[in-house]
């Protein structure tokens, strides 16, 4: 047996014999599961109004944040390490799909954990983007212009040296 393996085996046997390392058996700690869920609204729901109330539950988590549309982070005030939460969102300027998820810190591993992602359709026609069509002035088609080697250097013509005369 190599010297390092022999030394490692000797140290391990000493620790096990001294009771410093458990040699098997049932774990003494209780297993705790971390859970983050959004209970209302459900995935695919259509909502209307200027305020959306998002509710959910959490267990073995802290530092909860509601992620709205992957751009806005709304802190969720909670007390304790398990319970329910509720947040009111202003959706007065949204019309269409809104993605929601909850992010929190797992108190067992201290890693970030996420809830399931869900999409809600917000129906607010007043917040819809307008459709704009420009009808005047009309721009002349590009094929009607003649290109010369000096016209690509003027400020009024775009620089397109690859175009033939």
PDB file of C-alpha atoms in Angstrom:
ATOM      1  CA  UNK A   1       0.000   0.000   0.000  1.00  0.00           C
ATOM      2  CA  UNK A   2       1.328   3.437  -0.841  1.00  0.00           C
ATOM      3  CA  UNK A   3       2.368   5.706   1.949  1.00  0.00           C
ATOM      4  CA  UNK A   4      -0.402   8.328   1.390  1.00  0.00           C
ATOM      5  CA  UNK A   5      -3.127   5.686   1.214  1.00  0.00           C
ATOM      6  CA  UNK A   6      -1.807   4.053   4.365  1.00  0.00           C
ATOM      7  CA  UNK A   7      -1.775   7.388   6.181  1.00  0.00           C
ATOM      8  CA  UNK A   8      -5.299   8.252   4.974  1.00  0.00           C
ATOM      9  CA  UNK A   9      -6.618   4.864   6.097  1.00  0.00           C
ATOM     10  CA  UNK A  10      -4.959   5.277   9.497  1.00  0.00           C
ATOM     11  CA  UNK A  11      -6.465   8.767  10.012  1.00  0.00           C
ATOM     12  CA  UNK A  12      -9.934   7.582   8.952  1.00  0.00           C
ATOM     13  CA  UNK A  13      -9.790   4.569  11.277  1.00  0.00           C
ATOM     14  CA  UNK A  14      -8.687   6.773  14.167  1.00  0.00           C
ATOM     15  CA  UNK A  15     -11.526   9.257  13.618  1.00  0.00           C
ATOM     16  CA  UNK A  16     -14.154   6.518  13.350  1.00  0.00           C
ATOM     17  CA  UNK A  17     -12.844   4.737  16.439  1.00  0.00           C
ATOM     18  CA  UNK A  18     -12.748   7.980  18.408  1.00  0.00           C
ATOM     19  CA  UNK A  19     -16.368   8.745  17.550  1.00  0.00           C
ATOM     20  CA  UNK A  20     -15.578  11.961  15.700  1.00  0.00           C
ATOM     21  CA  UNK A  21     -17.077  10.686  12.455  1.00  0.00           C
ATOM     22  CA  UNK A  22     -20.342   8.767  12.374  1.00  0.00           C
ATOM     23  CA  UNK A  23     -19.874   5.349  10.852  1.00  0.00           C
ATOM     24  CA  UNK A  24     -23.368   5.149   9.391  1.00  0.00           C
ATOM     25  CA  UNK A  25     -26.850   4.862  10.762  1.00  0.00           C
ATOM     26  CA  UNK A  26     -29.837   7.179  10.588  1.00  0.00           C
ATOM     27  CA  UNK A  27     -29.303  10.880  10.187  1.00  0.00           C
ATOM     28  CA  UNK A  28     -30.053  12.806  13.319  1.00  0.00           C
ATOM     29  CA  UNK A  29     -31.158  15.965  11.515  1.00  0.00           C
ATOM     30  CA  UNK A  30     -34.709  16.267  10.236  1.00  0.00           C
ATOM     31  CA  UNK A  31     -35.023  16.774   6.494  1.00  0.00           C
ATOM     32  CA  UNK A  32     -36.515  20.123   5.597  1.00  0.00           C
ATOM     33  CA  UNK A  33     -37.794  20.829   2.102  1.00  0.00           C
ATOM     34  CA  UNK A  34     -37.780  24.253   0.545  1.00  0.00           C
ATOM     35  CA  UNK A  35     -40.916  25.291  -1.309  1.00  0.00           C
ATOM     36  CA  UNK A  36     -41.830  28.452  -3.235  1.00  0.00           C
ATOM     37  CA  UNK A  37     -45.177  28.565  -5.040  1.00  0.00           C
ATOM     38  CA  UNK A  38     -47.490  31.106  -6.635  1.00  0.00           C
ATOM     39  CA  UNK A  39     -51.053  30.100  -5.770  1.00  0.00           C
ATOM     40  CA  UNK A  40     -52.920  32.966  -7.438  1.00  0.00           C
ATOM     41  CA  UNK A  41     -53.210  33.757 -10.337  1.00  0.00           C
ATOM     42  CA  UNK A  42     -52.799  30.428 -12.135  1.00  0.00           C
ATOM     43  CA  UNK A  43     -50.726  29.842 -15.245  1.00  0.00           C
ATOM     44  CA  UNK A  44     -52.622  31.008 -18.341  1.00  0.00           C
ATOM     45  CA  UNK A  45     -55.217  33.106 -16.481  1.00  0.00           C
ATOM     46  CA  UNK A  46     -56.553  36.283 -18.094  1.00  0.00           C
ATOM     47  CA  UNK A  47     -56.823  39.207 -15.699  1.00  0.00           C
ATOM     48  CA  UNK A  48     -58.065  42.771 -16.070  1.00  0.00           C
ATOM     49  CA  UNK A  49     -57.964  45.859 -13.923  1.00  0.00           C
ATOM     50  CA  UNK A  50     -55.157  48.172 -12.926  1.00  0.00           C
ATOM     51  CA  UNK A  51     -53.950  46.107  -9.937  1.00  0.00           C
ATOM     52  CA  UNK A  52     -52.991  42.427  -9.897  1.00  0.00           C
ATOM     53  CA  UNK A  53     -52.747  40.647  -6.536  1.00  0.00           C
ATOM     54  CA  UNK A  54     -50.200  37.817  -6.592  1.00  0.00           C
ATOM     55  CA  UNK A  55     -50.340  35.335  -3.697  1.00  0.00           C
ATOM     56  CA  UNK A  56     -48.291  32.312  -2.744  1.00  0.00           C
ATOM     57  CA  UNK A  57     -46.709  30.136  -0.091  1.00  0.00           C
ATOM     58  CA  UNK A  58     -43.146  29.536   1.063  1.00  0.00           C
ATOM     59  CA  UNK A  59     -41.326  27.104   3.345  1.00  0.00           C
ATOM     60  CA  UNK A  60     -37.700  27.094   4.541  1.00  0.00           C
ATOM     61  CA  UNK A  61     -36.922  30.244   2.538  1.00  0.00           C
ATOM     62  CA  UNK A  62     -36.082  33.902   3.065  1.00  0.00           C
ATOM     63  CA  UNK A  63     -35.370  37.043   0.996  1.00  0.00           C
ATOM     64  CA  UNK A  64     -38.355  36.463  -1.290  1.00  0.00           C
ATOM     65  CA  UNK A  65     -38.574  38.525  -4.477  1.00  0.00           C
ATOM     66  CA  UNK A  66     -41.335  38.488  -7.107  1.00  0.00           C
ATOM     67  CA  UNK A  67     -39.774  38.633 -10.583  1.00  0.00           C
ATOM     68  CA  UNK A  68     -42.140  40.370 -13.015  1.00  0.00           C
ATOM     69  CA  UNK A  69     -41.449  40.037 -16.726  1.00  0.00           C
ATOM     70  CA  UNK A  70     -37.755  39.237 -16.066  1.00  0.00           C
ATOM     71  CA  UNK A  71     -37.181  42.984 -15.572  1.00  0.00           C
ATOM     72  CA  UNK A  72     -38.834  44.133 -12.367  1.00  0.00           C
ATOM     73  CA  UNK A  73     -37.956  42.757  -8.929  1.00  0.00           C
ATOM     74  CA  UNK A  74     -40.559  43.336  -6.208  1.00  0.00           C
ATOM     75  CA  UNK A  75     -39.470  42.497  -2.633  1.00  0.00           C
ATOM     76  CA  UNK A  76     -42.001  40.342  -0.773  1.00  0.00           C
ATOM     77  CA  UNK A  77     -42.358  41.202   2.913  1.00  0.00           C
ATOM     78  CA  UNK A  78     -42.561  38.011   5.003  1.00  0.00           C
ATOM     79  CA  UNK A  79     -42.085  37.054   8.638  1.00  0.00           C
ATOM     80  CA  UNK A  80     -40.669  33.710   9.670  1.00  0.00           C
ATOM     81  CA  UNK A  81     -39.363  30.913   7.503  1.00  0.00           C
ATOM     82  CA  UNK A  82     -42.704  29.507   6.314  1.00  0.00           C
ATOM     83  CA  UNK A  83     -46.146  30.865   5.552  1.00  0.00           C
ATOM     84  CA  UNK A  84     -48.062  32.808   2.923  1.00  0.00           C
ATOM     85  CA  UNK A  85     -47.312  36.038   1.108  1.00  0.00           C
ATOM     86  CA  UNK A  86     -49.194  38.560  -1.026  1.00  0.00           C
ATOM     87  CA  UNK A  87     -48.076  41.398  -3.324  1.00  0.00           C
ATOM     88  CA  UNK A  88     -50.152  43.958  -5.264  1.00  0.00           C
ATOM     89  CA  UNK A  89     -48.752  44.842  -8.701  1.00  0.00           C
ATOM     90  CA  UNK A  90     -49.594  47.933 -10.725  1.00  0.00           C
ATOM     91  CA  UNK A  91     -50.456  46.629 -14.215  1.00  0.00           C
ATOM     92  CA  UNK A  92     -52.147  49.791 -15.493  1.00  0.00           C
ATOM     93  CA  UNK A  93     -49.579  50.198 -18.290  1.00  0.00           C
ATOM     94  CA  UNK A  94     -49.457  46.527 -19.375  1.00  0.00           C
ATOM     95  CA  UNK A  95     -51.512  44.821 -22.074  1.00  0.00           C
ATOM     96  CA  UNK A  96     -50.518  41.291 -23.027  1.00  0.00           C
ATOM     97  CA  UNK A  97     -48.427  38.504 -21.547  1.00  0.00           C
ATOM     98  CA  UNK A  98     -46.837  38.963 -18.123  1.00  0.00           C
ATOM     99  CA  UNK A  99     -44.361  36.378 -16.790  1.00  0.00           C
ATOM    100  CA  UNK A 100     -44.147  35.830 -13.022  1.00  0.00           C
ATOM    101  CA  UNK A 101     -41.839  33.841 -10.726  1.00  0.00           C
ATOM    102  CA  UNK A 102     -40.680  33.953  -7.109  1.00  0.00           C
ATOM    103  CA  UNK A 103     -37.017  33.825  -6.149  1.00  0.00           C
ATOM    104  CA  UNK A 104     -35.777  33.169  -2.622  1.00  0.00           C
ATOM    105  CA  UNK A 105     -32.898  31.895  -0.528  1.00  0.00           C
ATOM    106  CA  UNK A 106     -32.984  28.255   0.580  1.00  0.00           C
ATOM    107  CA  UNK A 107     -32.240  28.314   4.321  1.00  0.00           C
ATOM    108  CA  UNK A 108     -30.679  24.833   4.273  1.00  0.00           C
ATOM    109  CA  UNK A 109     -28.175  25.283   1.438  1.00  0.00           C
ATOM    110  CA  UNK A 110     -28.179  29.111   1.214  1.00  0.00           C
ATOM    111  CA  UNK A 111     -28.532  28.770  -2.561  1.00  0.00           C
ATOM    112  CA  UNK A 112     -31.051  30.711  -4.623  1.00  0.00           C
ATOM    113  CA  UNK A 113     -34.204  28.755  -5.387  1.00  0.00           C
ATOM    114  CA  UNK A 114     -37.080  29.540  -7.769  1.00  0.00           C
ATOM    115  CA  UNK A 115     -40.766  28.809  -8.021  1.00  0.00           C
ATOM    116  CA  UNK A 116     -42.352  27.528 -11.201  1.00  0.00           C
ATOM    117  CA  UNK A 117     -42.623  30.224 -13.869  1.00  0.00           C
ATOM    118  CA  UNK A 118     -46.096  31.176 -15.004  1.00  0.00           C
ATOM    119  CA  UNK A 119     -47.583  33.466 -17.625  1.00  0.00           C
ATOM    120  CA  UNK A 120     -50.642  35.648 -17.097  1.00  0.00           C
ATOM    121  CA  UNK A 121     -52.495  37.482 -19.863  1.00  0.00           C
ATOM    122  CA  UNK A 122     -53.311  41.053 -18.796  1.00  0.00           C
ATOM    123  CA  UNK A 123     -56.274  42.456 -20.739  1.00  0.00           C
ATOM    124  CA  UNK A 124     -56.068  46.277 -20.717  1.00  0.00           C
ATOM    125  CA  UNK A 125     -56.945  47.714 -24.149  1.00  0.00           C
ATOM    126  CA  UNK A 126     -56.221  51.247 -22.892  1.00  0.00           C
ATOM    127  CA  UNK A 127     -52.565  50.272 -22.380  1.00  0.00           C
ATOM    128  CA  UNK A 128     -52.137  48.690 -25.828  1.00  0.00           C
ATOM    129  CA  UNK A 129     -49.452  50.114 -28.081  1.00  0.00           C
ATOM    130  CA  UNK A 130     -50.818  52.129 -30.993  1.00  0.00           C
ATOM    131  CA  UNK A 131     -50.268  51.000 -34.576  1.00  0.00           C
ATOM    132  CA  UNK A 132     -48.604  53.788 -36.572  1.00  0.00           C
ATOM    133  CA  UNK A 133     -48.353  54.015 -40.367  1.00  0.00           C
ATOM    134  CA  UNK A 134     -46.387  56.805 -42.065  1.00  0.00           C
ATOM    135  CA  UNK A 135     -48.197  57.972 -45.202  1.00  0.00           C
ATOM    136  CA  UNK A 136     -46.360  61.219 -45.968  1.00  0.00           C
ATOM    137  CA  UNK A 137     -43.710  62.184 -47.005  1.00  0.00           C
ATOM    138  CA  UNK A 138     -42.905  59.277 -49.248  1.00  0.00           C
ATOM    139  CA  UNK A 139     -39.303  58.373 -49.840  1.00  0.00           C
ATOM    140  CA  UNK A 140     -38.114  57.736 -53.389  1.00  0.00           C
ATOM    141  CA  UNK A 141     -37.164  54.148 -54.153  1.00  0.00           C
ATOM    142  CA  UNK A 142     -33.427  53.438 -54.028  1.00  0.00           C
ATOM    143  CA  UNK A 143     -33.284  52.018 -57.554  1.00  0.00           C
ATOM    144  CA  UNK A 144     -34.173  55.442 -59.029  1.00  0.00           C
ATOM    145  CA  UNK A 145     -30.941  56.987 -57.768  1.00  0.00           C
ATOM    146  CA  UNK A 146     -27.690  56.835 -59.700  1.00  0.00           C
ATOM    147  CA  UNK A 147     -24.538  56.135 -57.757  1.00  0.00           C
ATOM    148  CA  UNK A 148     -21.145  57.509 -58.618  1.00  0.00           C
ATOM    149  CA  UNK A 149     -17.852  57.224 -56.842  1.00  0.00           C
ATOM    150  CA  UNK A 150     -18.114  60.806 -55.473  1.00  0.00           C
ATOM    151  CA  UNK A 151     -21.736  60.486 -54.279  1.00  0.00           C
ATOM    152  CA  UNK A 152     -20.809  58.000 -51.598  1.00  0.00           C
ATOM    153  CA  UNK A 153     -18.767  60.703 -49.840  1.00  0.00           C
ATOM    154  CA  UNK A 154     -21.498  63.335 -49.660  1.00  0.00           C
ATOM    155  CA  UNK A 155     -23.603  63.795 -46.558  1.00  0.00           C
ATOM    156  CA  UNK A 156     -26.896  63.502 -48.412  1.00  0.00           C
ATOM    157  CA  UNK A 157     -26.268  60.040 -49.849  1.00  0.00           C
ATOM    158  CA  UNK A 158     -25.684  56.863 -47.833  1.00  0.00           C
ATOM    159  CA  UNK A 159     -22.271  55.252 -48.198  1.00  0.00           C
ATOM    160  CA  UNK A 160     -22.672  52.038 -50.218  1.00  0.00           C
ATOM    161  CA  UNK A 161     -19.391  51.320 -52.007  1.00  0.00           C
ATOM    162  CA  UNK A 162     -20.470  47.794 -52.977  1.00  0.00           C
ATOM    163  CA  UNK A 163     -23.232  49.021 -55.258  1.00  0.00           C
ATOM    164  CA  UNK A 164     -22.356  49.193 -58.945  1.00  0.00           C
ATOM    165  CA  UNK A 165     -23.040  52.204 -61.163  1.00  0.00           C
TER     166      UNK A 165
END
